[in-house]
PDB file of C-alpha atoms in Angstrom:
ATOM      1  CA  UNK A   7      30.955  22.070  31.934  1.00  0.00           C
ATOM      2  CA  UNK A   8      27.938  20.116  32.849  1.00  0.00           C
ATOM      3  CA  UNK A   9      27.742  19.747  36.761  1.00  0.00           C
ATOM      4  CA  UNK A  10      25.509  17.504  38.721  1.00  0.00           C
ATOM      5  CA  UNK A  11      24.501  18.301  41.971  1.00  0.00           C
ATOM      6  CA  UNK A  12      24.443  15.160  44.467  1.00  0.00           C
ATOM      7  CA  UNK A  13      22.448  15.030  47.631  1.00  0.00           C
ATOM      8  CA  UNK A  14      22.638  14.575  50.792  1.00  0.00           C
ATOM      9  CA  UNK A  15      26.912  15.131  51.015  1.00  0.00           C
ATOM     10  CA  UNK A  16      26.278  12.901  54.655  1.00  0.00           C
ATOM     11  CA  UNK A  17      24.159   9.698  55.536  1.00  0.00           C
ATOM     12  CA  UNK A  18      24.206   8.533  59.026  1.00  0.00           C
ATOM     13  CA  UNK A  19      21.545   5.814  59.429  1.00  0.00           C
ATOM     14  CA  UNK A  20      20.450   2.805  61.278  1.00  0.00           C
ATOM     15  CA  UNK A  21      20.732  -0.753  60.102  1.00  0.00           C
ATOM     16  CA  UNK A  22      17.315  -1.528  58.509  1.00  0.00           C
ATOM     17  CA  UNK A  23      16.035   2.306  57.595  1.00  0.00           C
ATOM     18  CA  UNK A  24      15.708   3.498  53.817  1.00  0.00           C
ATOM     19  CA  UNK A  25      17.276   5.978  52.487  1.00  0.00           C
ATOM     20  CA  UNK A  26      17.355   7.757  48.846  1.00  0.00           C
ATOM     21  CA  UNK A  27      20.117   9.566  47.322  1.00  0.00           C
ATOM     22  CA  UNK A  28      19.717  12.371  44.921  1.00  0.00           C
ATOM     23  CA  UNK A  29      21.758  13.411  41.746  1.00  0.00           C
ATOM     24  CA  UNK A  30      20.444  16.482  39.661  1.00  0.00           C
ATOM     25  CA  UNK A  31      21.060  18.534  36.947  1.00  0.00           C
ATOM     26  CA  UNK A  32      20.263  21.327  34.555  1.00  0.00           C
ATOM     27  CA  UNK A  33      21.948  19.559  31.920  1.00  0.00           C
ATOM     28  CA  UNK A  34      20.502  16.335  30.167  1.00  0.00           C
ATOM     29  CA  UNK A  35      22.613  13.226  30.215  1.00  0.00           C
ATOM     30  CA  UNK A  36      22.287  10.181  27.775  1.00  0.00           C
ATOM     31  CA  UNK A  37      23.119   8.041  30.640  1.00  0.00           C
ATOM     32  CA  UNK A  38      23.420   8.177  34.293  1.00  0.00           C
ATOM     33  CA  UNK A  39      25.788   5.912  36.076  1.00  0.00           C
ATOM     34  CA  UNK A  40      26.101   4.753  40.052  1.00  0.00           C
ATOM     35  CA  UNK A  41      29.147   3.846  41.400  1.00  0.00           C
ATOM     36  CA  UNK A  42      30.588   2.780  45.227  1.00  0.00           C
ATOM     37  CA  UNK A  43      33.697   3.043  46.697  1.00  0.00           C
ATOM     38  CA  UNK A  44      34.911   1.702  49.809  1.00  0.00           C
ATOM     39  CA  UNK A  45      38.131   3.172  51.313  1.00  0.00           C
ATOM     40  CA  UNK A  46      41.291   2.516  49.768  1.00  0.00           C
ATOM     41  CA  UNK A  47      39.630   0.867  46.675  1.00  0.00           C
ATOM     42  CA  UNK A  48      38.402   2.788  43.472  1.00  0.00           C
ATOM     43  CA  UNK A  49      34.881   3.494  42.315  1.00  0.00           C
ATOM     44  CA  UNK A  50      33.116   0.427  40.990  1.00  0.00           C
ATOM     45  CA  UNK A  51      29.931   0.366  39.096  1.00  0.00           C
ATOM     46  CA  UNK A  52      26.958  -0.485  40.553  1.00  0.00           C
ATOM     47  CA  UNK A  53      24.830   0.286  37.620  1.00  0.00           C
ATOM     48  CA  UNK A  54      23.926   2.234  34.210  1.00  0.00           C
ATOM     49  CA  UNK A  55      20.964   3.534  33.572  1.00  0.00           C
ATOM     50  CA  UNK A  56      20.392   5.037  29.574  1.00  0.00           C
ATOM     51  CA  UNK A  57      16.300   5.663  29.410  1.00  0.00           C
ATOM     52  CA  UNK A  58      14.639   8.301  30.413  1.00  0.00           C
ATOM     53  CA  UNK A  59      11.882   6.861  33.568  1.00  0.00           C
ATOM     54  CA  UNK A  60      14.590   3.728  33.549  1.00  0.00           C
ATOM     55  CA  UNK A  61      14.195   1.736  36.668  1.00  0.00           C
ATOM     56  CA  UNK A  62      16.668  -0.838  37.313  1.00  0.00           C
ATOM     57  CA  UNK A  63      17.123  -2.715  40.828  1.00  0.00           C
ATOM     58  CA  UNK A  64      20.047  -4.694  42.158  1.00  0.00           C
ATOM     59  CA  UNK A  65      18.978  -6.936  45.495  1.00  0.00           C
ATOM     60  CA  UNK A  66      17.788  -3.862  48.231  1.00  0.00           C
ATOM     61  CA  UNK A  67      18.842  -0.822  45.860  1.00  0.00           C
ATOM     62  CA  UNK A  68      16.344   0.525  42.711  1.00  0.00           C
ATOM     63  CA  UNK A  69      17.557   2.913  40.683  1.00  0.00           C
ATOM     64  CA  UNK A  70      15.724   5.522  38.392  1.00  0.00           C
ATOM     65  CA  UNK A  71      16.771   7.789  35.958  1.00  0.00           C
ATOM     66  CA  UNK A  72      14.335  10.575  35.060  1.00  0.00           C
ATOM     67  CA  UNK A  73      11.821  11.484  32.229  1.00  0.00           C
ATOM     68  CA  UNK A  74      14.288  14.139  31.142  1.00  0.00           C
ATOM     69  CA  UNK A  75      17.247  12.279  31.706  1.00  0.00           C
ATOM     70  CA  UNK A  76      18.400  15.258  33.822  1.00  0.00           C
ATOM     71  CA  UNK A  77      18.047  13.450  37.620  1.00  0.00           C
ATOM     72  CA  UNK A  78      18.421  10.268  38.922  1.00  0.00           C
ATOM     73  CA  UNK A  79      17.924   8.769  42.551  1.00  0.00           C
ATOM     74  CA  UNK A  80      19.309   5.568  44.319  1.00  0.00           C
ATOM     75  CA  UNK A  81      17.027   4.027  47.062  1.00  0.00           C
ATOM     76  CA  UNK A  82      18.357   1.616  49.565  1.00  0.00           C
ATOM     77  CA  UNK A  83      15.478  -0.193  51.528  1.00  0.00           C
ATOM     78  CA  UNK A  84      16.299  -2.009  54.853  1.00  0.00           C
ATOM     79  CA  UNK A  85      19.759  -0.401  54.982  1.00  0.00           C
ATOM     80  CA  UNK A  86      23.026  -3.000  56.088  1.00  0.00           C
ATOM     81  CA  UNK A  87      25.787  -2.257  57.480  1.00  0.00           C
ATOM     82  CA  UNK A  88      28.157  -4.085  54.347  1.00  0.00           C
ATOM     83  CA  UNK A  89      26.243  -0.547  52.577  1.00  0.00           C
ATOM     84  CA  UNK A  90      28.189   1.840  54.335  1.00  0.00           C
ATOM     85  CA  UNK A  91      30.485   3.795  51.275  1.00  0.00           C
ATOM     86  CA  UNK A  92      31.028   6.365  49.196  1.00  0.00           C
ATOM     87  CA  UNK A  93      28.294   6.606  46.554  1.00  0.00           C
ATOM     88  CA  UNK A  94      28.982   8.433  43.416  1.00  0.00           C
ATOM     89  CA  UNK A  95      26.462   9.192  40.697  1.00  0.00           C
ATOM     90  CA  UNK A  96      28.325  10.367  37.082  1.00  0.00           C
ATOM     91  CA  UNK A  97      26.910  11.234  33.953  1.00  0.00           C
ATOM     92  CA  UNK A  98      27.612  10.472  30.009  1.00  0.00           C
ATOM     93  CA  UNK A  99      27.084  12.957  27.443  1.00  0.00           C
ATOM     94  CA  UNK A 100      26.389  11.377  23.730  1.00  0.00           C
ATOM     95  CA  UNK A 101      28.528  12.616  20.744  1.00  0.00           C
ATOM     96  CA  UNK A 102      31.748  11.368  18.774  1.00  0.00           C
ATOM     97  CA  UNK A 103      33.995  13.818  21.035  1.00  0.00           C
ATOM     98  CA  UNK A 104      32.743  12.835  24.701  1.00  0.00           C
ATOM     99  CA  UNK A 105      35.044  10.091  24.132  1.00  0.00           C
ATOM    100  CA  UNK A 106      33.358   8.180  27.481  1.00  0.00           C
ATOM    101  CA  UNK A 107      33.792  11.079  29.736  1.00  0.00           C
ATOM    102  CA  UNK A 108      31.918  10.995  32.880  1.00  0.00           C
ATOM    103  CA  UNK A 109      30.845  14.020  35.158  1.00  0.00           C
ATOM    104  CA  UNK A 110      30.848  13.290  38.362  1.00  0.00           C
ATOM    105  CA  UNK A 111      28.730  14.204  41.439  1.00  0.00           C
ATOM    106  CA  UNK A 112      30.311  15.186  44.821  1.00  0.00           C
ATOM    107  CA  UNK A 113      29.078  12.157  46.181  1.00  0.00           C
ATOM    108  CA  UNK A 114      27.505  10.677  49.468  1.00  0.00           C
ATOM    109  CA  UNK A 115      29.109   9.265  52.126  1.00  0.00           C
ATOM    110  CA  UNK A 116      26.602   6.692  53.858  1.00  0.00           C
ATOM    111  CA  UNK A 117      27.195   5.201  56.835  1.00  0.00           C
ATOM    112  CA  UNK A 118      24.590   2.573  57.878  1.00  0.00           C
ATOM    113  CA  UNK A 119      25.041   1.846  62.136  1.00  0.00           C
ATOM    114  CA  UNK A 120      24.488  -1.661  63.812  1.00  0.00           C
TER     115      UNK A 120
ATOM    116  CA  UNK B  19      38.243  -8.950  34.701  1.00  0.00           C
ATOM    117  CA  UNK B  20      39.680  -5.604  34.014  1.00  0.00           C
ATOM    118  CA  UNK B  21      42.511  -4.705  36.006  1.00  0.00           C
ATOM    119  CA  UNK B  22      43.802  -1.026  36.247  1.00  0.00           C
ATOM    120  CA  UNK B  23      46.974  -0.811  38.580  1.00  0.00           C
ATOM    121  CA  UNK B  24      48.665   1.867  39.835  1.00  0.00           C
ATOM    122  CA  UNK B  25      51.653   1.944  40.529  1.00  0.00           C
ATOM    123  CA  UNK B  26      51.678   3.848  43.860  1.00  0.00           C
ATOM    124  CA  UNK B  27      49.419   3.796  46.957  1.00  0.00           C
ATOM    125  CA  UNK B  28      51.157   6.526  48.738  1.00  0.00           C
ATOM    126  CA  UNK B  29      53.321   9.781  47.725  1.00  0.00           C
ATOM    127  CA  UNK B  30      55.087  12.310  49.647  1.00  0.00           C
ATOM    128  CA  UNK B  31      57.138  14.425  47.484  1.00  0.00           C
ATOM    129  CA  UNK B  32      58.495  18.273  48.271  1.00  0.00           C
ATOM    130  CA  UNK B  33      56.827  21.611  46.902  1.00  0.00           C
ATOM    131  CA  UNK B  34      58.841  21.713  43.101  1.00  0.00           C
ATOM    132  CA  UNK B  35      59.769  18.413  42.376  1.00  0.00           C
ATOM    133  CA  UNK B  36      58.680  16.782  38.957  1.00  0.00           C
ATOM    134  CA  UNK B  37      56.658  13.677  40.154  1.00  0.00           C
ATOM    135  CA  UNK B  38      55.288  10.908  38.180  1.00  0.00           C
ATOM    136  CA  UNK B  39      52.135   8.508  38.707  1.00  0.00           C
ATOM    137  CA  UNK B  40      51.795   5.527  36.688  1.00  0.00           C
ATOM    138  CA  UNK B  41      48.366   3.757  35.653  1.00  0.00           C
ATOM    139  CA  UNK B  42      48.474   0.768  33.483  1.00  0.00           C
ATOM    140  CA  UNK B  43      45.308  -1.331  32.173  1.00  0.00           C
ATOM    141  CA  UNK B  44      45.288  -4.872  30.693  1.00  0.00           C
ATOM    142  CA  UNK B  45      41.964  -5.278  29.045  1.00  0.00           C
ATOM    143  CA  UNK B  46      42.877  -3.441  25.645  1.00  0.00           C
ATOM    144  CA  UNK B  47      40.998  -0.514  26.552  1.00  0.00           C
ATOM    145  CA  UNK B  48      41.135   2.421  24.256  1.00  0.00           C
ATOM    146  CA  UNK B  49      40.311   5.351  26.647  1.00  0.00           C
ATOM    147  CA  UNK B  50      41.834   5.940  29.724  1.00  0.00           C
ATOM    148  CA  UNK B  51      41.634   9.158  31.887  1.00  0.00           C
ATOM    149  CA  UNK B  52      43.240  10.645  35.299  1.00  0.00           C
ATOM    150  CA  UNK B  53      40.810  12.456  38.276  1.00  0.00           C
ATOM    151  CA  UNK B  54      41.566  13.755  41.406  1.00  0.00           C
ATOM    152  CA  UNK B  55      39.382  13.319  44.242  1.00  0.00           C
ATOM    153  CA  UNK B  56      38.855  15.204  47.510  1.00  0.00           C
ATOM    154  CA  UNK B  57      36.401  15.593  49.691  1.00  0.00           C
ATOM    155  CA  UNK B  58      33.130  17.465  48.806  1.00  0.00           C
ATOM    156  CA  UNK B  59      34.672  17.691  45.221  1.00  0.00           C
ATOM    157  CA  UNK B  60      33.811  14.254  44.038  1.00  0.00           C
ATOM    158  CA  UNK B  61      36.459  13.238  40.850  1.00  0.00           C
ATOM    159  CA  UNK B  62      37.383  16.045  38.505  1.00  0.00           C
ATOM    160  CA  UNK B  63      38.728  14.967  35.156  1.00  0.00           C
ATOM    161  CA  UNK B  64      41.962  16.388  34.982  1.00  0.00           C
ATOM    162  CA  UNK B  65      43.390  14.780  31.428  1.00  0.00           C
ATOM    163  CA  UNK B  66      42.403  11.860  29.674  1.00  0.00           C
ATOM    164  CA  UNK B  67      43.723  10.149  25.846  1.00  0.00           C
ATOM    165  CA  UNK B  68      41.016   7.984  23.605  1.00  0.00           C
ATOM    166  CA  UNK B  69      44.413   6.258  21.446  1.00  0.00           C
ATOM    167  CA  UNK B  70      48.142   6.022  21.852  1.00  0.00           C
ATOM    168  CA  UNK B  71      49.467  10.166  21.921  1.00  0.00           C
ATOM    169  CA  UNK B  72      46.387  11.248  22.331  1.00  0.00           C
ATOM    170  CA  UNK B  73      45.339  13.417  24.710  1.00  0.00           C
ATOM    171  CA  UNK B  74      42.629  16.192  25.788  1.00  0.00           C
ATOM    172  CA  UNK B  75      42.114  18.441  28.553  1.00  0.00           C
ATOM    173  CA  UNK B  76      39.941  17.645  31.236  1.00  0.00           C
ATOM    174  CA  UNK B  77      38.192  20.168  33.489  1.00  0.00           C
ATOM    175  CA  UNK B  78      41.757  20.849  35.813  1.00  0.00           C
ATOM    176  CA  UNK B  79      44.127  20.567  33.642  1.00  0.00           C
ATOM    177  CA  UNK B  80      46.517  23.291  34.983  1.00  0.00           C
ATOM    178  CA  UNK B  81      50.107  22.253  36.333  1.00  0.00           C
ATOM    179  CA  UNK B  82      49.312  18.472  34.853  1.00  0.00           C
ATOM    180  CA  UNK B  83      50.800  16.950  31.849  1.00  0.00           C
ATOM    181  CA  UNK B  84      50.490  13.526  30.532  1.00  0.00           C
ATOM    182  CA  UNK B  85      52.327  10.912  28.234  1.00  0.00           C
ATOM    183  CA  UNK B  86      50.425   7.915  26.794  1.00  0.00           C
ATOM    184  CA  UNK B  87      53.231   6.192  24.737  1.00  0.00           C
ATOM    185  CA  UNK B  88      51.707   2.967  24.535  1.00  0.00           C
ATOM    186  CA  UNK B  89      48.173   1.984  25.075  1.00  0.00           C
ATOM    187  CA  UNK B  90      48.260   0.062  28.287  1.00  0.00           C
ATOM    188  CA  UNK B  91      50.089   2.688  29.750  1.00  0.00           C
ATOM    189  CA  UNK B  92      48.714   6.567  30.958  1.00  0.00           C
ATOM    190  CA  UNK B  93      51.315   8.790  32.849  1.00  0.00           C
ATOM    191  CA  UNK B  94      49.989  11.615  35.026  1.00  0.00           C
ATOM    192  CA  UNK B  95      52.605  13.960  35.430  1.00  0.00           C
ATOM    193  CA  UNK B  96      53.378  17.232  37.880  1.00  0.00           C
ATOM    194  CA  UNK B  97      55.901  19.275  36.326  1.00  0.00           C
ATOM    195  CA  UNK B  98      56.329  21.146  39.354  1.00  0.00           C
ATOM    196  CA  UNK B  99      54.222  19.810  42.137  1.00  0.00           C
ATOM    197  CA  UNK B 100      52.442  22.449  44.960  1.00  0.00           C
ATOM    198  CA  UNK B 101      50.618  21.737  47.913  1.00  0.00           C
ATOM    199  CA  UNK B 102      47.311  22.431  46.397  1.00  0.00           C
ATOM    200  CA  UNK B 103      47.766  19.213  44.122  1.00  0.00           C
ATOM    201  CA  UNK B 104      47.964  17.045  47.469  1.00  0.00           C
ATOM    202  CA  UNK B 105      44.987  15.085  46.863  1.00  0.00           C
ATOM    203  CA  UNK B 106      44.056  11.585  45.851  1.00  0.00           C
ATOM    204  CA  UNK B 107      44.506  10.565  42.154  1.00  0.00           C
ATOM    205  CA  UNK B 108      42.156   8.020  40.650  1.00  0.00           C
ATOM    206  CA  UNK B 109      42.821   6.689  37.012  1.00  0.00           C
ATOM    207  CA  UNK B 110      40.269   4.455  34.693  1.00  0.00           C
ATOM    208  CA  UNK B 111      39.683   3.217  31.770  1.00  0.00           C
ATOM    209  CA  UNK B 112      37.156   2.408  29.167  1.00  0.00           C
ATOM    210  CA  UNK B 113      36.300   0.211  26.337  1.00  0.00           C
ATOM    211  CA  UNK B 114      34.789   1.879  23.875  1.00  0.00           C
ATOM    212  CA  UNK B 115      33.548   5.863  23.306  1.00  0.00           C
ATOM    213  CA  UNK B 116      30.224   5.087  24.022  1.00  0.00           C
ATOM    214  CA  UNK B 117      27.780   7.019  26.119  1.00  0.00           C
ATOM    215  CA  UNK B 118      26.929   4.350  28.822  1.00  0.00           C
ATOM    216  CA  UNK B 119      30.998   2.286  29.130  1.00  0.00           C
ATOM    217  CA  UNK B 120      31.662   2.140  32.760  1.00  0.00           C
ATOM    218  CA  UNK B 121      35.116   3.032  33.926  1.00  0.00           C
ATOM    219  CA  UNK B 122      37.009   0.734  35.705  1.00  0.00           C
ATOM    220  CA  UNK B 123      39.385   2.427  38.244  1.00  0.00           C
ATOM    221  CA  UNK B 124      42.423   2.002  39.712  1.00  0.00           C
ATOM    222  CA  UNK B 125      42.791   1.850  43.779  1.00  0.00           C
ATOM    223  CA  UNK B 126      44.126   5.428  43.911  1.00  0.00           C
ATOM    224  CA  UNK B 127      47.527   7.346  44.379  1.00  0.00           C
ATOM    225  CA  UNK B 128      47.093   9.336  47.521  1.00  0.00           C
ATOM    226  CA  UNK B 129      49.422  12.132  46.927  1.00  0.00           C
ATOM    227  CA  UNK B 130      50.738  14.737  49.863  1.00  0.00           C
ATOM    228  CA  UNK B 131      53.042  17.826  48.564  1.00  0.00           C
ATOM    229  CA  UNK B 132      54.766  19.093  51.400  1.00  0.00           C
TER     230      UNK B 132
END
């Protein structure tokens, strides 16, 4: 089983900071994915990245996905408040019997203060 | 837009009964898959089926069965349920087994065993 470590677990920060999330692993991925969830709702994608040094950003949050394709990190800058969520990272392993499987991280709860 | 609906928000069932969750998709999707999700854990992959009566273990697959009998529809089910399956049960699907399709989730079964 491939596992991905996720980092920090807990994110208590004030509106405007930066922050960066971590996801690593031994394993290599052929993509990395980012997802949010806000309670009572399911994950929903943020974003998919499938090169290794991929940078892709969405409004205030850049994501990169490592040379290896074993790490990835979201960045937040000038944190809001409408951030505050669950933020899961998940990887995708390549070959005709992953079937779309996804390994997920443990994820990081962020909570961004007034 | 995809919608994945579950049929249940909330569960309370007794130690050894047989419960059921429901999960049904309407975007055509040919994968769909069942996690759990608690805290610190991030989602596990406990079953999921790439075509109608198909199905393959996850990475929990113990006291879980499933039924996929047509494709819109994936049954988790507890043949006996315990309290260590209280948890929250999150189920997705996919279009296509490729390495970067996002999953769309439901919003989540929260099951308690008591």
């Amino acid at each position: 089983t491939q596992l991905l470590e996720q980092s920090p677990q807990f994110l208590s920060i004030q509106e405007g900071e930066n922050l960066t999330v971590y996801c690593n692993s031994s394993s290599v991925f052929s993509s990395l994915q980012w997802y949010r969830q806000e309670p009572g709702e399911g994950p929903v994608l943020l974003v998919t990245v499938v090169t290794g040094g991929e940078v892709k950003k969405l409004k205030r949050l850049t994501f990169q996905f490592g040379d290896a394709r074993k790490d990835s990190s979201l960045h937040i800058t000038a944190a809001q408040p409408g951030d505050t969520g669950l933020y899961l990272c998940a990887g995708g392993i390549a070959g005709g019997t992953s079937y779309g499987k996804l390994t997920f991280g443990q994820g990081t709860i962020l909570t961004v203060h007034p | 837009d995809v919608k994945v609906t579950q049929s249940s928000r909330y569960l309370v069932k007794r130690t050894g009964e047989k419960v059921f969750l429901e999960c049904v998709q309407d975007m055509d999707h040919e994968n769909m898959f069942w996690y759990r999700q608690d805290p610190g854990l991030g989602l596990r992959l406990i079953y999921f089926s790439y075509d109608v009566k198909m199905k393959e273990k996850g990475d929990i697959p113990e006291g879980y069965s499933v039924s996929r009998e047509k494709k819109e529809r994936f049954s988790l089910i507890l043949e006996s349920a315990s309290t260590n399956q209280t948890s929250m049960y999150l189920c997705a699907s996919s279009l296509v087994a490729h390495r970067s399709s996002p999953l769309h989730f439901g919003n989540g079964t929260r099951l308690t065993v008591t």
